[in-house]
Amino acid sequence: MEITDKLVSYVAELAHLKLDDAQRAQAAQDLARMIGYVDQLRELDTEGVEPMSHAFPVVNVFREDEVRESMDRELILQNAPAKKDGCFLVPRTVE
Amino acid sequence: MELFDLTALELGAKIKKHEIGVVEATRACLDRIGEQEKTVHAFITVTPELALARAEAVQRGIDDGTYTGPLAGVPMAIKDLISTKGVATTCASRMLEHYVPVFDATVTKKLEAAGAVCLGKTNMDEFAMGSTTESSYFGVTRNPWNPDRVPGGSSGGSAAAVAAREVFYALGSDTGGSIRQPASFCGVTGIKPTYGTVSRYGLLAYASSLDQIGPLTIDALDAAAVTRTIMGRDEMDATSVDVPLPGMPAGDDLTGLRVGVPEDYFGKGLASDVCARVMDAAKQLEALGATLVPVRMPILDYAIPAYYILACAEASSNLSRYDGVKYGYRPEHFEDLHDLYLTARSEGFGAEVKRRIMLGAFALSSGYYDAYYNKALRVKALMKQGFDRCFEQADLLITPAAPTTAYALGAHTDDPIQMYLGDIYTVSVNMAGLPGMVVPCGFDGEGLPVGAQLIGPAFGEGILFRAAHAYQLHTAFHRRFPGRKED
């Protein structure tokens, strides 16, 4: 299939990636090759085969609805690149 | 016998008998790391102070009866995507260069309870996406058998660390072959257990339906001992299951064992040396009483494209959490919140990670979801059916682990698809959730190790350990390591 600039921009947006012109051209080339490669699956007849998410049967796993200790706030914030007053710090989101 | 001629269990036994101290063994490994790392670079982080303090504590614990297990006091290493409280866990990415987990993975805790002495965190492909360990942000790892060759990947650091005898075993993870292919390239033993056998809590996720933690070891007994230590149901991982521990293998009698040889794994693209060595291994199993049975797995041709769609789709979803807010890389300059996300990810991720999350985002996007993602899930169903049919006729399968031995550094840098093709024999095992084990089975004409893969039915780890151990009682490939003093 043809990998248009529009498709590359769309996929980059979905993936939350910012590409400059050179990277965009490279990404178009990479996507074309990879999609071209995986397209060989089209020749395989899968009519009537159900898509399988899990190799083994899985069931919901429940536990008692009881209060347990959660992680300390200081610990959770320990890896934050920016924090303030016990919260994660992000740029202003609402003007 | 020299210290580094021992397996993990043999060292554990000597420690128990007070023939060697835990601190002494730990110091010897740290010294060896000091020498070997100049060329091999198997580690991202080495923690000598922590390791020595830990060694003293474990020695006390052994002396007072706290640690009674067979691996107590044995120096080991952990792949750098398994959470270790207080020790950086980078996933070999700039994104997590300064990330220090505030909790332990379940496997880390279990090993700690067994008296393991961790010496550091091993190198890998960035976010486990690769087959060479070349995409690490922290530089390549070199194959201890030949420094111009790759160690394989993504658990290349763990495999190289064991092959170079820097540690006696290491944990890796395997999404499409990331334990088995480097085990093969580095001449060590490794197992990817059945999906759900080992808790993934604290494993930084790549493709959650395929990821599984497992050990890289010197022999099958060590692999069985480590697997028994880390396995088990964990309420922190809802996909983990409660299965009985496989017994420790004993003896070399394989009478009655049916070993399937799938001809589709021995066709086009397989190096002749690799083919010959793996067939030698099959014949060795036959000599021990097993029956070789021809089986077919024609769907194999479609394993790689289906795998890359599924793995990349899950990766694009899993890695969406890296946004520069709660942890991980945060750029210095950005315009607003949205631009913070984009810039953090664009500067924090390397080329291969971006390539995969973009393919994954494409395969999951509206309009393409059915043709790609759902199609791949249908192929996955066919893959499982193919294995189910094989296991009606055989108790386990023997195949190559990879089409070639370790190739040159840089060989596939410009053509990722060539690298992906090397995963042909391993990825289908993850898609079907099965256990896959690799044992060293000889060397090619250039002196590089060859590995044979044993594939078992779900929860058939015990069968794999039995066959691998019987094989290793009659071969010495697993005892060889680069620079070993010959007896």
PDB file of C-alpha atoms in Angstrom, chain B residues 34-255:
ATOM      1  CA  GLY B  34      36.258  -5.604  36.178  1.00  0.00           C
ATOM      2  CA  GLU B  35      38.337  -7.521  33.627  1.00  0.00           C
ATOM      3  CA  GLN B  36      35.619  -8.728  31.279  1.00  0.00           C
ATOM      4  CA  GLU B  37      33.612  -5.509  31.067  1.00  0.00           C
ATOM      5  CA  LYS B  38      36.443  -3.747  29.223  1.00  0.00           C
ATOM      6  CA  THR B  39      35.471  -5.731  26.132  1.00  0.00           C
ATOM      7  CA  VAL B  40      32.116  -7.400  26.807  1.00  0.00           C
ATOM      8  CA  HIS B  41      30.092  -4.561  28.408  1.00  0.00           C
ATOM      9  CA  ALA B  42      27.316  -6.853  29.586  1.00  0.00           C
ATOM     10  CA  PHE B  43      26.214  -4.497  32.362  1.00  0.00           C
ATOM     11  CA  ILE B  44      24.504  -1.136  32.431  1.00  0.00           C
ATOM     12  CA  THR B  45      24.930  -0.867  36.206  1.00  0.00           C
ATOM     13  CA  VAL B  46      27.269  -2.792  38.509  1.00  0.00           C
ATOM     14  CA  THR B  47      26.599  -2.387  42.240  1.00  0.00           C
ATOM     15  CA  PRO B  48      29.748  -3.578  44.062  1.00  0.00           C
ATOM     16  CA  GLU B  49      29.042  -1.963  47.453  1.00  0.00           C
ATOM     17  CA  LEU B  50      25.481  -3.214  47.577  1.00  0.00           C
ATOM     18  CA  ALA B  51      26.610  -6.657  46.410  1.00  0.00           C
ATOM     19  CA  LEU B  52      29.313  -6.997  49.066  1.00  0.00           C
ATOM     20  CA  ALA B  53      26.998  -5.820  51.841  1.00  0.00           C
ATOM     21  CA  ARG B  54      24.394  -8.242  50.574  1.00  0.00           C
ATOM     22  CA  ALA B  55      26.967 -11.051  50.413  1.00  0.00           C
ATOM     23  CA  GLU B  56      27.824 -10.520  54.090  1.00  0.00           C
ATOM     24  CA  ALA B  57      24.155 -10.552  55.034  1.00  0.00           C
ATOM     25  CA  VAL B  58      23.474 -13.694  52.998  1.00  0.00           C
ATOM     26  CA  GLN B  59      26.465 -15.441  54.560  1.00  0.00           C
ATOM     27  CA  ARG B  60      25.041 -14.673  58.009  1.00  0.00           C
ATOM     28  CA  GLY B  61      21.637 -15.878  56.810  1.00  0.00           C
ATOM     29  CA  ILE B  62      23.094 -19.155  55.583  1.00  0.00           C
ATOM     30  CA  ASP B  63      24.986 -19.628  58.845  1.00  0.00           C
ATOM     31  CA  ASP B  64      21.893 -18.993  60.983  1.00  0.00           C
ATOM     32  CA  GLY B  65      19.581 -21.084  58.815  1.00  0.00           C
ATOM     33  CA  THR B  66      17.581 -18.246  57.240  1.00  0.00           C
ATOM     34  CA  TYR B  67      18.643 -19.202  53.720  1.00  0.00           C
ATOM     35  CA  THR B  68      18.488 -22.908  53.031  1.00  0.00           C
ATOM     36  CA  GLY B  69      17.806 -22.957  49.282  1.00  0.00           C
ATOM     37  CA  PRO B  70      20.290 -24.312  46.713  1.00  0.00           C
ATOM     38  CA  LEU B  71      20.993 -20.900  45.159  1.00  0.00           C
ATOM     39  CA  ALA B  72      21.713 -19.031  48.411  1.00  0.00           C
ATOM     40  CA  GLY B  73      24.858 -16.939  48.148  1.00  0.00           C
ATOM     41  CA  VAL B  74      25.316 -17.408  44.394  1.00  0.00           C
ATOM     42  CA  PRO B  75      26.197 -14.163  42.521  1.00  0.00           C
ATOM     43  CA  MET B  76      23.788 -13.304  39.708  1.00  0.00           C
ATOM     44  CA  ALA B  77      22.502 -10.410  37.607  1.00  0.00           C
ATOM     45  CA  ILE B  78      19.144  -9.036  36.488  1.00  0.00           C
ATOM     46  CA  LYS B  79      18.157  -7.669  33.084  1.00  0.00           C
ATOM     47  CA  ASP B  80      17.649  -3.928  33.272  1.00  0.00           C
ATOM     48  CA  LEU B  81      13.891  -4.054  32.698  1.00  0.00           C
ATOM     49  CA  ILE B  82      13.091  -5.919  35.900  1.00  0.00           C
ATOM     50  CA  SER B  83      12.396  -3.560  38.794  1.00  0.00           C
ATOM     51  CA  THR B  84      14.969  -3.478  41.578  1.00  0.00           C
ATOM     52  CA  LYS B  85      14.090  -1.208  44.475  1.00  0.00           C
ATOM     53  CA  GLY B  86      16.714   1.510  44.868  1.00  0.00           C
ATOM     54  CA  VAL B  87      18.769   0.413  41.832  1.00  0.00           C
ATOM     55  CA  ALA B  88      18.312   2.174  38.478  1.00  0.00           C
ATOM     56  CA  THR B  89      16.173   0.249  35.988  1.00  0.00           C
ATOM     57  CA  THR B  90      16.650   1.912  32.622  1.00  0.00           C
ATOM     58  CA  CYS B  91      15.265  -0.444  29.962  1.00  0.00           C
ATOM     59  CA  ALA B  92      18.460   0.644  28.147  1.00  0.00           C
ATOM     60  CA  SER B  93      16.631   3.824  27.199  1.00  0.00           C
ATOM     61  CA  ARG B  94      17.348   7.510  27.591  1.00  0.00           C
ATOM     62  CA  MET B  95      13.685   7.700  28.612  1.00  0.00           C
ATOM     63  CA  LEU B  96      14.456   5.892  31.893  1.00  0.00           C
ATOM     64  CA  GLU B  97      18.123   6.811  32.334  1.00  0.00           C
ATOM     65  CA  HIS B  98      17.500   8.170  35.838  1.00  0.00           C
ATOM     66  CA  TYR B  99      14.540   6.009  36.836  1.00  0.00           C
ATOM     67  CA  VAL B 100      14.998   4.269  40.187  1.00  0.00           C
ATOM     68  CA  PRO B 101      12.133   1.931  41.100  1.00  0.00           C
ATOM     69  CA  VAL B 102      10.606   2.371  44.551  1.00  0.00           C
ATOM     70  CA  PHE B 103       9.446  -1.252  44.602  1.00  0.00           C
ATOM     71  CA  ASP B 104      10.781  -4.677  43.674  1.00  0.00           C
ATOM     72  CA  ALA B 105       9.453  -6.914  40.916  1.00  0.00           C
ATOM     73  CA  THR B 106       7.973 -10.143  42.271  1.00  0.00           C
ATOM     74  CA  VAL B 107      10.875 -12.141  40.802  1.00  0.00           C
ATOM     75  CA  THR B 108      13.375  -9.820  42.488  1.00  0.00           C
ATOM     76  CA  LYS B 109      11.673 -10.440  45.835  1.00  0.00           C
ATOM     77  CA  LYS B 110      11.554 -14.184  45.300  1.00  0.00           C
ATOM     78  CA  LEU B 111      15.258 -14.325  44.463  1.00  0.00           C
ATOM     79  CA  GLU B 112      16.067 -12.183  47.445  1.00  0.00           C
ATOM     80  CA  ALA B 113      14.122 -14.592  49.664  1.00  0.00           C
ATOM     81  CA  ALA B 114      16.188 -17.425  48.155  1.00  0.00           C
ATOM     82  CA  GLY B 115      19.438 -15.688  49.147  1.00  0.00           C
ATOM     83  CA  ALA B 116      20.513 -14.457  45.722  1.00  0.00           C
ATOM     84  CA  VAL B 117      23.361 -11.929  45.577  1.00  0.00           C
ATOM     85  CA  CYS B 118      22.669  -9.492  42.738  1.00  0.00           C
ATOM     86  CA  LEU B 119      25.741  -7.819  41.241  1.00  0.00           C
ATOM     87  CA  GLY B 120      23.991  -5.475  38.849  1.00  0.00           C
ATOM     88  CA  LYS B 121      21.704  -4.854  35.918  1.00  0.00           C
ATOM     89  CA  THR B 122      22.437  -6.170  32.466  1.00  0.00           C
ATOM     90  CA  ASN B 123      22.372  -4.496  29.076  1.00  0.00           C
ATOM     91  CA  MET B 124      19.636  -5.114  26.522  1.00  0.00           C
ATOM     92  CA  ASP B 125      18.023  -3.699  23.418  1.00  0.00           C
ATOM     93  CA  GLU B 126      16.085  -0.552  24.250  1.00  0.00           C
ATOM     94  CA  PHE B 127      12.737  -1.619  25.774  1.00  0.00           C
ATOM     95  CA  ALA B 128      13.657  -5.198  24.719  1.00  0.00           C
ATOM     96  CA  MET B 129      13.016  -4.311  21.066  1.00  0.00           C
ATOM     97  CA  GLY B 130      15.784  -5.948  19.114  1.00  0.00           C
ATOM     98  CA  SER B 131      17.804  -9.097  18.552  1.00  0.00           C
ATOM     99  CA  THR B 132      21.347  -7.738  18.956  1.00  0.00           C
ATOM    100  CA  THR B 133      21.573  -5.493  22.088  1.00  0.00           C
ATOM    101  CA  GLU B 134      22.825  -2.797  19.703  1.00  0.00           C
ATOM    102  CA  SER B 135      19.866  -0.484  20.277  1.00  0.00           C
ATOM    103  CA  SER B 136      20.838   0.104  23.923  1.00  0.00           C
ATOM    104  CA  TYR B 137      21.203   3.795  24.754  1.00  0.00           C
ATOM    105  CA  PHE B 138      24.235   2.812  26.843  1.00  0.00           C
ATOM    106  CA  GLY B 139      26.299   1.187  24.097  1.00  0.00           C
ATOM    107  CA  VAL B 140      26.575  -2.273  22.600  1.00  0.00           C
ATOM    108  CA  THR B 141      27.407  -5.543  24.348  1.00  0.00           C
ATOM    109  CA  ARG B 142      29.984  -7.730  22.614  1.00  0.00           C
ATOM    110  CA  ASN B 143      29.829 -11.490  22.276  1.00  0.00           C
ATOM    111  CA  PRO B 144      32.366 -13.023  24.714  1.00  0.00           C
ATOM    112  CA  TRP B 145      33.257 -15.676  22.105  1.00  0.00           C
ATOM    113  CA  ASN B 146      34.200 -13.045  19.544  1.00  0.00           C
ATOM    114  CA  PRO B 147      34.087  -9.312  20.326  1.00  0.00           C
ATOM    115  CA  ASP B 148      33.260  -8.426  16.706  1.00  0.00           C
ATOM    116  CA  ARG B 149      29.990 -10.346  16.954  1.00  0.00           C
ATOM    117  CA  VAL B 150      26.673  -9.448  18.574  1.00  0.00           C
ATOM    118  CA  PRO B 151      25.619 -11.342  21.719  1.00  0.00           C
ATOM    119  CA  GLY B 152      22.065 -11.563  20.399  1.00  0.00           C
ATOM    120  CA  GLY B 153      19.182  -9.848  22.111  1.00  0.00           C
ATOM    121  CA  SER B 154      17.293  -8.475  23.614  1.00  0.00           C
ATOM    122  CA  SER B 155      18.697 -10.189  26.763  1.00  0.00           C
ATOM    123  CA  GLY B 156      22.202  -9.929  25.251  1.00  0.00           C
ATOM    124  CA  GLY B 157      23.758  -8.544  28.428  1.00  0.00           C
ATOM    125  CA  SER B 158      22.378 -11.384  30.569  1.00  0.00           C
ATOM    126  CA  ALA B 159      23.579 -14.032  28.088  1.00  0.00           C
ATOM    127  CA  ALA B 160      27.024 -12.435  27.705  1.00  0.00           C
ATOM    128  CA  ALA B 161      27.423 -12.025  31.488  1.00  0.00           C
ATOM    129  CA  VAL B 162      26.834 -15.769  31.991  1.00  0.00           C
ATOM    130  CA  ALA B 163      28.953 -16.773  28.968  1.00  0.00           C
ATOM    131  CA  ALA B 164      31.836 -14.626  30.281  1.00  0.00           C
ATOM    132  CA  ARG B 165      31.250 -16.118  33.769  1.00  0.00           C
ATOM    133  CA  GLU B 166      30.826 -12.663  35.282  1.00  0.00           C
ATOM    134  CA  VAL B 167      27.887 -14.168  37.174  1.00  0.00           C
ATOM    135  CA  PHE B 168      26.577 -17.707  37.606  1.00  0.00           C
ATOM    136  CA  TYR B 169      23.126 -16.974  36.228  1.00  0.00           C
ATOM    137  CA  ALA B 170      21.041 -14.016  35.115  1.00  0.00           C
ATOM    138  CA  LEU B 171      17.402 -13.177  34.615  1.00  0.00           C
ATOM    139  CA  GLY B 172      16.210 -12.210  31.168  1.00  0.00           C
ATOM    140  CA  SER B 173      12.866 -11.703  29.505  1.00  0.00           C
ATOM    141  CA  ASP B 174      11.526 -13.171  26.290  1.00  0.00           C
ATOM    142  CA  THR B 175       8.808 -11.654  24.099  1.00  0.00           C
ATOM    143  CA  GLY B 176       9.770 -13.255  20.786  1.00  0.00           C
ATOM    144  CA  GLY B 177      13.041 -15.058  21.520  1.00  0.00           C
ATOM    145  CA  SER B 178      14.884 -12.579  23.736  1.00  0.00           C
ATOM    146  CA  ILE B 179      16.151 -15.267  26.127  1.00  0.00           C
ATOM    147  CA  ARG B 180      16.572 -18.128  23.641  1.00  0.00           C
ATOM    148  CA  GLN B 181      18.348 -16.378  20.753  1.00  0.00           C
ATOM    149  CA  PRO B 182      21.067 -14.741  22.931  1.00  0.00           C
ATOM    150  CA  ALA B 183      21.453 -18.036  24.839  1.00  0.00           C
ATOM    151  CA  SER B 184      22.125 -19.669  21.467  1.00  0.00           C
ATOM    152  CA  PHE B 185      24.533 -16.913  20.307  1.00  0.00           C
ATOM    153  CA  CYS B 186      26.469 -16.947  23.612  1.00  0.00           C
ATOM    154  CA  GLY B 187      26.493 -20.701  24.249  1.00  0.00           C
ATOM    155  CA  VAL B 188      24.475 -20.712  27.469  1.00  0.00           C
ATOM    156  CA  THR B 189      21.302 -22.468  28.603  1.00  0.00           C
ATOM    157  CA  GLY B 190      18.065 -20.484  28.800  1.00  0.00           C
ATOM    158  CA  ILE B 191      14.354 -21.018  29.196  1.00  0.00           C
ATOM    159  CA  LYS B 192      11.263 -18.980  28.461  1.00  0.00           C
ATOM    160  CA  PRO B 193       8.687 -20.603  30.719  1.00  0.00           C
ATOM    161  CA  THR B 194       5.032 -21.084  29.764  1.00  0.00           C
ATOM    162  CA  TYR B 195       3.114 -17.796  29.735  1.00  0.00           C
ATOM    163  CA  GLY B 196       1.738 -17.189  33.221  1.00  0.00           C
ATOM    164  CA  THR B 197       4.249 -19.386  35.025  1.00  0.00           C
ATOM    165  CA  VAL B 198       6.332 -16.454  36.264  1.00  0.00           C
ATOM    166  CA  SER B 199       4.795 -13.225  37.550  1.00  0.00           C
ATOM    167  CA  ARG B 200       5.397 -10.189  35.345  1.00  0.00           C
ATOM    168  CA  TYR B 201       4.757  -7.725  38.176  1.00  0.00           C
ATOM    169  CA  GLY B 202       7.597  -5.199  38.053  1.00  0.00           C
ATOM    170  CA  LEU B 203       8.690  -6.202  34.546  1.00  0.00           C
ATOM    171  CA  LEU B 204       8.603  -3.092  32.367  1.00  0.00           C
ATOM    172  CA  ALA B 205       6.152  -4.161  29.684  1.00  0.00           C
ATOM    173  CA  TYR B 206       6.880  -4.483  25.969  1.00  0.00           C
ATOM    174  CA  ALA B 207       4.088  -6.772  24.690  1.00  0.00           C
ATOM    175  CA  SER B 208       2.147  -8.009  27.704  1.00  0.00           C
ATOM    176  CA  SER B 209       0.480 -11.026  26.075  1.00  0.00           C
ATOM    177  CA  LEU B 210       3.887 -12.374  24.991  1.00  0.00           C
ATOM    178  CA  ASP B 211       6.383 -11.197  27.659  1.00  0.00           C
ATOM    179  CA  GLN B 212       7.727 -13.768  30.090  1.00  0.00           C
ATOM    180  CA  ILE B 213      10.661 -13.674  32.526  1.00  0.00           C
ATOM    181  CA  GLY B 214      13.127 -16.565  32.594  1.00  0.00           C
ATOM    182  CA  PRO B 215      16.711 -17.468  33.483  1.00  0.00           C
ATOM    183  CA  LEU B 216      19.944 -17.684  31.474  1.00  0.00           C
ATOM    184  CA  THR B 217      22.164 -20.249  33.123  1.00  0.00           C
ATOM    185  CA  ILE B 218      25.145 -22.555  32.748  1.00  0.00           C
ATOM    186  CA  ASP B 219      23.148 -25.771  32.565  1.00  0.00           C
ATOM    187  CA  ALA B 220      19.688 -27.311  32.711  1.00  0.00           C
ATOM    188  CA  LEU B 221      19.866 -28.052  36.442  1.00  0.00           C
ATOM    189  CA  ASP B 222      20.559 -24.377  37.163  1.00  0.00           C
ATOM    190  CA  ALA B 223      17.713 -23.397  34.815  1.00  0.00           C
ATOM    191  CA  ALA B 224      15.353 -25.714  36.682  1.00  0.00           C
ATOM    192  CA  ALA B 225      16.488 -24.381  40.073  1.00  0.00           C
ATOM    193  CA  VAL B 226      16.043 -20.718  39.096  1.00  0.00           C
ATOM    194  CA  THR B 227      12.702 -21.365  37.388  1.00  0.00           C
ATOM    195  CA  ARG B 228      11.430 -23.179  40.481  1.00  0.00           C
ATOM    196  CA  THR B 229      12.513 -20.190  42.578  1.00  0.00           C
ATOM    197  CA  ILE B 230      10.801 -17.475  40.539  1.00  0.00           C
ATOM    198  CA  MET B 231       7.600 -19.203  39.384  1.00  0.00           C
ATOM    199  CA  GLY B 232       4.185 -19.181  41.022  1.00  0.00           C
ATOM    200  CA  ARG B 233       0.868 -17.423  41.171  1.00  0.00           C
ATOM    201  CA  ASP B 234       1.092 -13.780  42.199  1.00  0.00           C
ATOM    202  CA  GLU B 235      -1.895 -11.661  43.032  1.00  0.00           C
ATOM    203  CA  MET B 236      -0.093  -8.669  41.476  1.00  0.00           C
ATOM    204  CA  ASP B 237      -0.215 -10.342  38.034  1.00  0.00           C
ATOM    205  CA  ALA B 238      -3.688 -11.541  37.095  1.00  0.00           C
ATOM    206  CA  THR B 239      -2.299 -13.642  34.239  1.00  0.00           C
ATOM    207  CA  SER B 240      -0.044 -15.651  36.548  1.00  0.00           C
ATOM    208  CA  VAL B 241      -1.175 -19.175  37.319  1.00  0.00           C
ATOM    209  CA  ASP B 242      -0.689 -21.700  40.049  1.00  0.00           C
ATOM    210  CA  VAL B 243       1.047 -24.768  38.640  1.00  0.00           C
ATOM    211  CA  PRO B 244       2.962 -27.470  40.477  1.00  0.00           C
ATOM    212  CA  LEU B 245       6.734 -26.990  40.575  1.00  0.00           C
ATOM    213  CA  PRO B 246       8.492 -29.120  37.967  1.00  0.00           C
ATOM    214  CA  GLY B 247      10.776 -31.608  39.695  1.00  0.00           C
ATOM    215  CA  MET B 248      14.560 -31.329  39.473  1.00  0.00           C
ATOM    216  CA  PRO B 249      15.636 -33.503  36.541  1.00  0.00           C
ATOM    217  CA  ALA B 250      17.664 -36.633  37.273  1.00  0.00           C
ATOM    218  CA  GLY B 251      19.101 -39.354  35.098  1.00  0.00           C
ATOM    219  CA  ASP B 252      19.724 -39.801  31.412  1.00  0.00           C
ATOM    220  CA  ASP B 253      17.072 -42.328  30.455  1.00  0.00           C
ATOM    221  CA  LEU B 254      14.734 -40.873  27.831  1.00  0.00           C
ATOM    222  CA  THR B 255      13.015 -44.141  26.973  1.00  0.00           C
TER     223      THR B 255
END
